[in-house]
mmCIF file of N, CA and C in Angstrom:
data_model
loop_
_atom_site.group_PDB
_atom_site.id
_atom_site.type_symbol
_atom_site.label_atom_id
_atom_site.label_comp_id
_atom_site.label_asym_id
_atom_site.label_seq_id
_atom_site.Cartn_x
_atom_site.Cartn_y
_atom_site.Cartn_z
ATOM 1 N N UNK C 155 -3.502 52.151 48.162
ATOM 2 C CA UNK C 155 -3.959 50.930 47.527
ATOM 3 C C UNK C 155 -3.098 50.608 46.309
ATOM 4 N N UNK C 156 -2.627 51.637 45.622
ATOM 5 C CA UNK C 156 -1.776 51.411 44.452
ATOM 6 C C UNK C 156 -0.453 50.783 44.872
ATOM 7 N N UNK C 157 0.071 51.189 46.035
ATOM 8 C CA UNK C 157 1.335 50.622 46.498
ATOM 9 C C UNK C 157 1.200 49.146 46.820
ATOM 10 N N UNK C 158 0.098 48.783 47.415
ATOM 11 C CA UNK C 158 -0.123 47.371 47.746
ATOM 12 C C UNK C 158 -0.233 46.550 46.470
ATOM 13 N N UNK C 159 -0.960 47.064 45.485
ATOM 14 C CA UNK C 159 -1.082 46.365 44.202
ATOM 15 C C UNK C 159 0.278 46.235 43.520
ATOM 16 N N UNK C 160 1.102 47.280 43.604
ATOM 17 C CA UNK C 160 2.429 47.231 42.987
ATOM 18 C C UNK C 160 3.320 46.201 43.674
ATOM 19 N N UNK C 161 3.264 46.141 44.980
ATOM 20 C CA UNK C 161 4.067 45.163 45.715
ATOM 21 C C UNK C 161 3.612 43.745 45.390
ATOM 22 N N UNK C 162 2.299 43.529 45.339
ATOM 23 C CA UNK C 162 1.790 42.208 44.983
ATOM 24 C C UNK C 162 2.152 41.846 43.543
ATOM 25 N N UNK C 163 2.116 42.827 42.648
ATOM 26 C CA UNK C 163 2.481 42.570 41.254
ATOM 27 C C UNK C 163 3.961 42.215 41.128
ATOM 28 N N UNK C 164 4.816 42.832 41.918
ATOM 29 C CA UNK C 164 6.244 42.517 41.879
ATOM 30 C C UNK C 164 6.545 41.152 42.500
ATOM 31 N N UNK C 165 5.635 40.639 43.300
ATOM 32 C CA UNK C 165 5.842 39.324 43.910
ATOM 33 C C UNK C 165 5.810 38.213 42.870
ATOM 34 N N UNK C 166 5.026 38.386 41.817
ATOM 35 C CA UNK C 166 4.889 37.320 40.807
ATOM 36 C C UNK C 166 6.203 37.084 40.061
ATOM 37 N N UNK C 167 6.835 38.103 39.449
ATOM 38 C CA UNK C 167 8.127 37.821 38.814
ATOM 39 C C UNK C 167 9.205 37.448 39.828
ATOM 40 N N UNK C 168 9.068 37.942 41.064
ATOM 41 C CA UNK C 168 10.018 37.559 42.109
ATOM 42 C C UNK C 168 9.974 36.075 42.395
ATOM 43 N N UNK C 169 8.778 35.514 42.429
ATOM 44 C CA UNK C 169 8.625 34.075 42.653
ATOM 45 C C UNK C 169 9.256 33.295 41.506
ATOM 46 N N UNK C 170 9.035 33.755 40.289
ATOM 47 C CA UNK C 170 9.616 33.070 39.140
ATOM 48 C C UNK C 170 11.141 33.144 39.152
ATOM 49 N N UNK C 171 11.688 34.288 39.527
ATOM 50 C CA UNK C 171 13.144 34.446 39.588
ATOM 51 C C UNK C 171 13.748 33.559 40.676
ATOM 52 N N UNK C 172 13.165 33.580 41.853
ATOM 53 C CA UNK C 172 13.683 32.755 42.947
ATOM 54 C C UNK C 172 13.543 31.267 42.606
ATOM 55 N N UNK C 173 12.439 30.881 41.989
ATOM 56 C CA UNK C 173 12.264 29.494 41.575
ATOM 57 C C UNK C 173 13.302 29.068 40.547
ATOM 58 N N UNK C 174 13.600 29.958 39.604
ATOM 59 C CA UNK C 174 14.626 29.651 38.600
ATOM 60 C C UNK C 174 15.995 29.501 39.257
ATOM 61 N N UNK C 175 16.331 30.418 40.151
ATOM 62 C CA UNK C 175 17.625 30.335 40.832
ATOM 63 C C UNK C 175 17.723 29.086 41.696
ATOM 64 N N UNK C 176 16.617 28.684 42.299
ATOM 65 C CA UNK C 176 16.594 27.474 43.113
ATOM 66 C C UNK C 176 16.807 26.237 42.256
ATOM 67 N N UNK C 177 16.160 26.173 41.128
ATOM 68 C CA UNK C 177 16.294 25.015 40.248
ATOM 69 C C UNK C 177 17.654 24.971 39.571
ATOM 70 N N UNK C 178 18.236 26.128 39.310
ATOM 71 C CA UNK C 178 19.547 26.174 38.647
ATOM 72 C C UNK C 178 20.638 25.657 39.565
ATOM 73 N N UNK C 179 20.588 26.026 40.832
ATOM 74 C CA UNK C 179 21.578 25.568 41.796
ATOM 75 C C UNK C 179 22.896 26.294 41.648
ATOM 76 N N UNK C 180 23.952 25.673 42.128
ATOM 77 C CA UNK C 180 25.292 26.247 42.047
ATOM 78 C C UNK C 180 25.830 26.138 40.623
ATOM 79 N N UNK C 181 26.776 27.006 40.242
ATOM 80 C CA UNK C 181 27.308 26.961 38.875
ATOM 81 C C UNK C 181 27.960 25.629 38.507
ATOM 82 N N UNK C 182 28.549 24.940 39.474
ATOM 83 C CA UNK C 182 29.237 23.675 39.180
ATOM 84 C C UNK C 182 28.319 22.465 39.272
ATOM 85 N N UNK C 183 27.126 22.642 39.790
ATOM 86 C CA UNK C 183 26.202 21.518 39.955
ATOM 87 C C UNK C 183 25.297 21.373 38.745
ATOM 88 N N UNK C 184 24.743 20.184 38.616
ATOM 89 C CA UNK C 184 23.766 19.935 37.559
ATOM 90 C C UNK C 184 22.429 20.551 37.974
ATOM 91 N N UNK C 185 21.690 21.099 37.013
ATOM 92 C CA UNK C 185 20.392 21.720 37.313
ATOM 93 C C UNK C 185 19.407 20.668 37.797
ATOM 94 N N UNK C 186 18.521 21.070 38.711
ATOM 95 C CA UNK C 186 17.513 20.169 39.244
ATOM 96 C C UNK C 186 16.334 20.089 38.290
ATOM 97 N N UNK C 187 15.604 18.991 38.346
ATOM 98 C CA UNK C 187 14.401 18.855 37.537
ATOM 99 C C UNK C 187 13.221 19.554 38.191
ATOM 100 N N UNK C 188 12.161 19.676 37.429
ATOM 101 C CA UNK C 188 10.957 20.308 37.953
ATOM 102 C C UNK C 188 9.993 19.204 38.342
ATOM 103 N N UNK C 189 9.725 19.085 39.631
ATOM 104 C CA UNK C 189 8.808 18.074 40.135
ATOM 105 C C UNK C 189 7.475 18.685 40.509
ATOM 106 N N UNK C 190 6.572 17.828 40.969
ATOM 107 C CA UNK C 190 5.232 18.310 41.318
ATOM 108 C C UNK C 190 5.247 19.220 42.530
ATOM 109 N N UNK C 191 6.174 19.006 43.454
ATOM 110 C CA UNK C 191 6.248 19.891 44.618
ATOM 111 C C UNK C 191 6.620 21.313 44.186
ATOM 112 N N UNK C 192 7.535 21.429 43.236
ATOM 113 C CA UNK C 192 7.922 22.744 42.735
ATOM 114 C C UNK C 192 6.768 23.395 41.987
ATOM 115 N N UNK C 193 6.036 22.618 41.214
ATOM 116 C CA UNK C 193 4.880 23.147 40.491
ATOM 117 C C UNK C 193 3.820 23.618 41.479
ATOM 118 N N UNK C 194 3.569 22.858 42.523
ATOM 119 C CA UNK C 194 2.591 23.263 43.546
ATOM 120 C C UNK C 194 3.021 24.551 44.231
ATOM 121 N N UNK C 195 4.285 24.639 44.575
ATOM 122 C CA UNK C 195 4.814 25.853 45.206
ATOM 123 C C UNK C 195 4.631 27.052 44.293
ATOM 124 N N UNK C 196 4.957 26.892 43.030
ATOM 125 C CA UNK C 196 4.867 27.996 42.080
ATOM 126 C C UNK C 196 3.427 28.433 41.867
ATOM 127 N N UNK C 197 2.517 27.481 41.694
ATOM 128 C CA UNK C 197 1.108 27.818 41.487
ATOM 129 C C UNK C 197 0.554 28.555 42.705
ATOM 130 N N UNK C 198 0.851 28.064 43.884
ATOM 131 C CA UNK C 198 0.327 28.690 45.096
ATOM 132 C C UNK C 198 0.896 30.084 45.313
ATOM 133 N N UNK C 199 2.194 30.243 45.129
ATOM 134 C CA UNK C 199 2.811 31.537 45.405
ATOM 135 C C UNK C 199 2.557 32.571 44.314
ATOM 136 N N UNK C 200 2.097 32.146 43.164
ATOM 137 C CA UNK C 200 1.693 33.099 42.132
ATOM 138 C C UNK C 200 0.204 33.415 42.248
ATOM 139 N N UNK C 201 -0.607 32.427 42.608
ATOM 140 C CA UNK C 201 -2.059 32.625 42.665
ATOM 141 C C UNK C 201 -2.468 33.586 43.782
ATOM 142 N N UNK C 202 -1.826 33.509 44.933
ATOM 143 C CA UNK C 202 -2.235 34.342 46.063
ATOM 144 C C UNK C 202 -2.045 35.838 45.781
ATOM 145 N N UNK C 203 -0.890 36.290 45.259
ATOM 146 C CA UNK C 203 -0.791 37.720 44.938
ATOM 147 C C UNK C 203 -1.750 38.158 43.823
ATOM 148 N N UNK C 204 -1.982 37.307 42.844
ATOM 149 C CA UNK C 204 -2.902 37.671 41.760
ATOM 150 C C UNK C 204 -4.315 37.834 42.292
ATOM 151 N N UNK C 205 -4.739 36.930 43.161
ATOM 152 C CA UNK C 205 -6.069 37.059 43.767
ATOM 153 C C UNK C 205 -6.145 38.333 44.602
ATOM 154 N N UNK C 206 -5.067 38.650 45.321
ATOM 155 C CA UNK C 206 -5.037 39.877 46.109
ATOM 156 C C UNK C 206 -5.153 41.128 45.253
ATOM 157 N N UNK C 207 -4.429 41.155 44.137
ATOM 158 C CA UNK C 207 -4.504 42.307 43.230
ATOM 159 C C UNK C 207 -5.912 42.461 42.681
ATOM 160 N N UNK C 208 -6.478 41.362 42.214
ATOM 161 C CA UNK C 208 -7.827 41.423 41.646
ATOM 162 C C UNK C 208 -8.857 41.834 42.696
ATOM 163 N N UNK C 209 -8.729 41.317 43.904
ATOM 164 C CA UNK C 209 -9.695 41.647 44.951
ATOM 165 C C UNK C 209 -9.574 43.115 45.384
ATOM 166 N N UNK C 210 -8.365 43.618 45.508
ATOM 167 C CA UNK C 210 -8.179 45.015 45.907
ATOM 168 C C UNK C 210 -8.704 45.996 44.869
ATOM 169 N N UNK C 211 -8.664 45.605 43.617
ATOM 170 C CA UNK C 211 -9.116 46.483 42.541
ATOM 171 C C UNK C 211 -10.541 46.165 42.087
ATOM 172 N N UNK C 212 -11.269 45.413 42.887
ATOM 173 C CA UNK C 212 -12.652 45.025 42.578
ATOM 174 C C UNK C 212 -12.793 44.411 41.193
ATOM 175 N N UNK C 213 -11.843 43.569 40.819
ATOM 176 C CA UNK C 213 -11.866 42.930 39.511
ATOM 177 C C UNK C 213 -11.932 41.408 39.619
ATOM 178 N N UNK C 214 -12.116 40.892 40.820
ATOM 179 C CA UNK C 214 -12.172 39.444 41.009
ATOM 180 C C UNK C 214 -13.579 38.957 40.680
ATOM 181 N N UNK C 215 -13.739 38.465 39.467
ATOM 182 C CA UNK C 215 -15.042 37.970 39.029
ATOM 183 C C UNK C 215 -15.127 36.468 39.287
ATOM 184 N N UNK C 216 -16.293 35.944 39.086
ATOM 185 C CA UNK C 216 -16.487 34.510 39.258
ATOM 186 C C UNK C 216 -15.677 33.699 38.266
ATOM 187 N N UNK C 217 -15.548 34.218 37.051
ATOM 188 C CA UNK C 217 -14.783 33.514 36.026
ATOM 189 C C UNK C 217 -13.298 33.461 36.377
ATOM 190 N N UNK C 218 -12.764 34.584 36.851
ATOM 191 C CA UNK C 218 -11.354 34.625 37.229
ATOM 192 C C UNK C 218 -11.094 33.706 38.421
ATOM 193 N N UNK C 219 -11.986 33.713 39.382
ATOM 194 C CA UNK C 219 -11.833 32.833 40.549
ATOM 195 C C UNK C 219 -11.910 31.367 40.136
ATOM 196 N N UNK C 220 -12.762 31.060 39.160
ATOM 197 C CA UNK C 220 -12.881 29.680 38.680
ATOM 198 C C UNK C 220 -11.602 29.226 38.003
ATOM 199 N N UNK C 221 -11.003 30.079 37.187
ATOM 200 C CA UNK C 221 -9.748 29.723 36.524
ATOM 201 C C UNK C 221 -8.609 29.515 37.521
ATOM 202 N N UNK C 222 -8.525 30.399 38.497
ATOM 203 C CA UNK C 222 -7.469 30.272 39.509
ATOM 204 C C UNK C 222 -7.686 29.020 40.349
ATOM 205 N N UNK C 223 -8.931 28.769 40.737
ATOM 206 C CA UNK C 223 -9.235 27.565 41.518
ATOM 207 C C UNK C 223 -8.982 26.304 40.705
ATOM 208 N N UNK C 224 -9.250 26.351 39.411
ATOM 209 C CA UNK C 224 -8.970 25.198 38.555
ATOM 210 C C UNK C 224 -7.490 24.896 38.461
ATOM 211 N N UNK C 225 -6.668 25.935 38.345
ATOM 212 C CA UNK C 225 -5.215 25.738 38.299
ATOM 213 C C UNK C 225 -4.700 25.171 39.611
ATOM 214 N N UNK C 226 -5.210 25.697 40.716
ATOM 215 C CA UNK C 226 -4.780 25.181 42.016
ATOM 216 C C UNK C 226 -5.288 23.760 42.236
ATOM 217 N N UNK C 227 -6.511 23.493 41.806
ATOM 218 C CA UNK C 227 -7.052 22.139 41.940
ATOM 219 C C UNK C 227 -6.276 21.130 41.127
ATOM 220 N N UNK C 228 -5.854 21.514 39.928
ATOM 221 C CA UNK C 228 -5.058 20.602 39.099
ATOM 222 C C UNK C 228 -3.701 20.338 39.740
ATOM 223 N N UNK C 229 -3.055 21.395 40.234
ATOM 224 C CA UNK C 229 -1.722 21.238 40.821
ATOM 225 C C UNK C 229 -1.769 20.415 42.101
ATOM 226 N N UNK C 230 -2.776 20.641 42.942
ATOM 227 C CA UNK C 230 -2.835 19.930 44.213
ATOM 228 C C UNK C 230 -3.600 18.623 44.141
ATOM 229 N N UNK C 231 -4.343 18.410 43.063
ATOM 230 C CA UNK C 231 -5.106 17.177 42.919
ATOM 231 C C UNK C 231 -4.339 16.075 42.237
ATOM 232 N N UNK C 232 -3.166 16.376 41.728
ATOM 233 C CA UNK C 232 -2.347 15.391 41.036
ATOM 234 C C UNK C 232 -1.825 14.371 42.035
ATOM 235 N N UNK C 233 -2.100 13.099 41.764
ATOM 236 C CA UNK C 233 -1.623 12.040 42.657
ATOM 237 C C UNK C 233 -0.264 11.559 42.184
ATOM 238 N N UNK C 234 0.595 11.185 43.123
ATOM 239 C CA UNK C 234 1.913 10.677 42.721
ATOM 240 C C UNK C 234 1.774 9.339 41.996
ATOM 241 N N UNK C 235 2.561 9.193 40.949
ATOM 242 C CA UNK C 235 2.528 7.954 40.174
ATOM 243 C C UNK C 235 3.652 7.052 40.650
ATOM 244 N N UNK C 236 3.358 5.787 40.779
ATOM 245 C CA UNK C 236 4.373 4.811 41.178
ATOM 246 C C UNK C 236 5.142 4.368 39.950
ATOM 247 N N UNK C 237 6.461 4.476 40.017
ATOM 248 C CA UNK C 237 7.292 4.065 38.887
ATOM 249 C C UNK C 237 7.810 2.668 39.081
#
């Protein structure tokens, strides 16, 4: 169980690193902006391992689930604005 928690814990900084490298792009290119699709991807790919870690260690309380659901609801509930 400790190995699974460790692998899930390493997934969180891995997502941040891959997201940074994706946004940075090639050395000669201009860096990409952060849009809502990237924010949704990041929230989802960070929330799932965190929920897994908390659930495996019997630490997933109602308050923690509410905070995670609120973050996901905000990220996915955002409507596109017309410019």
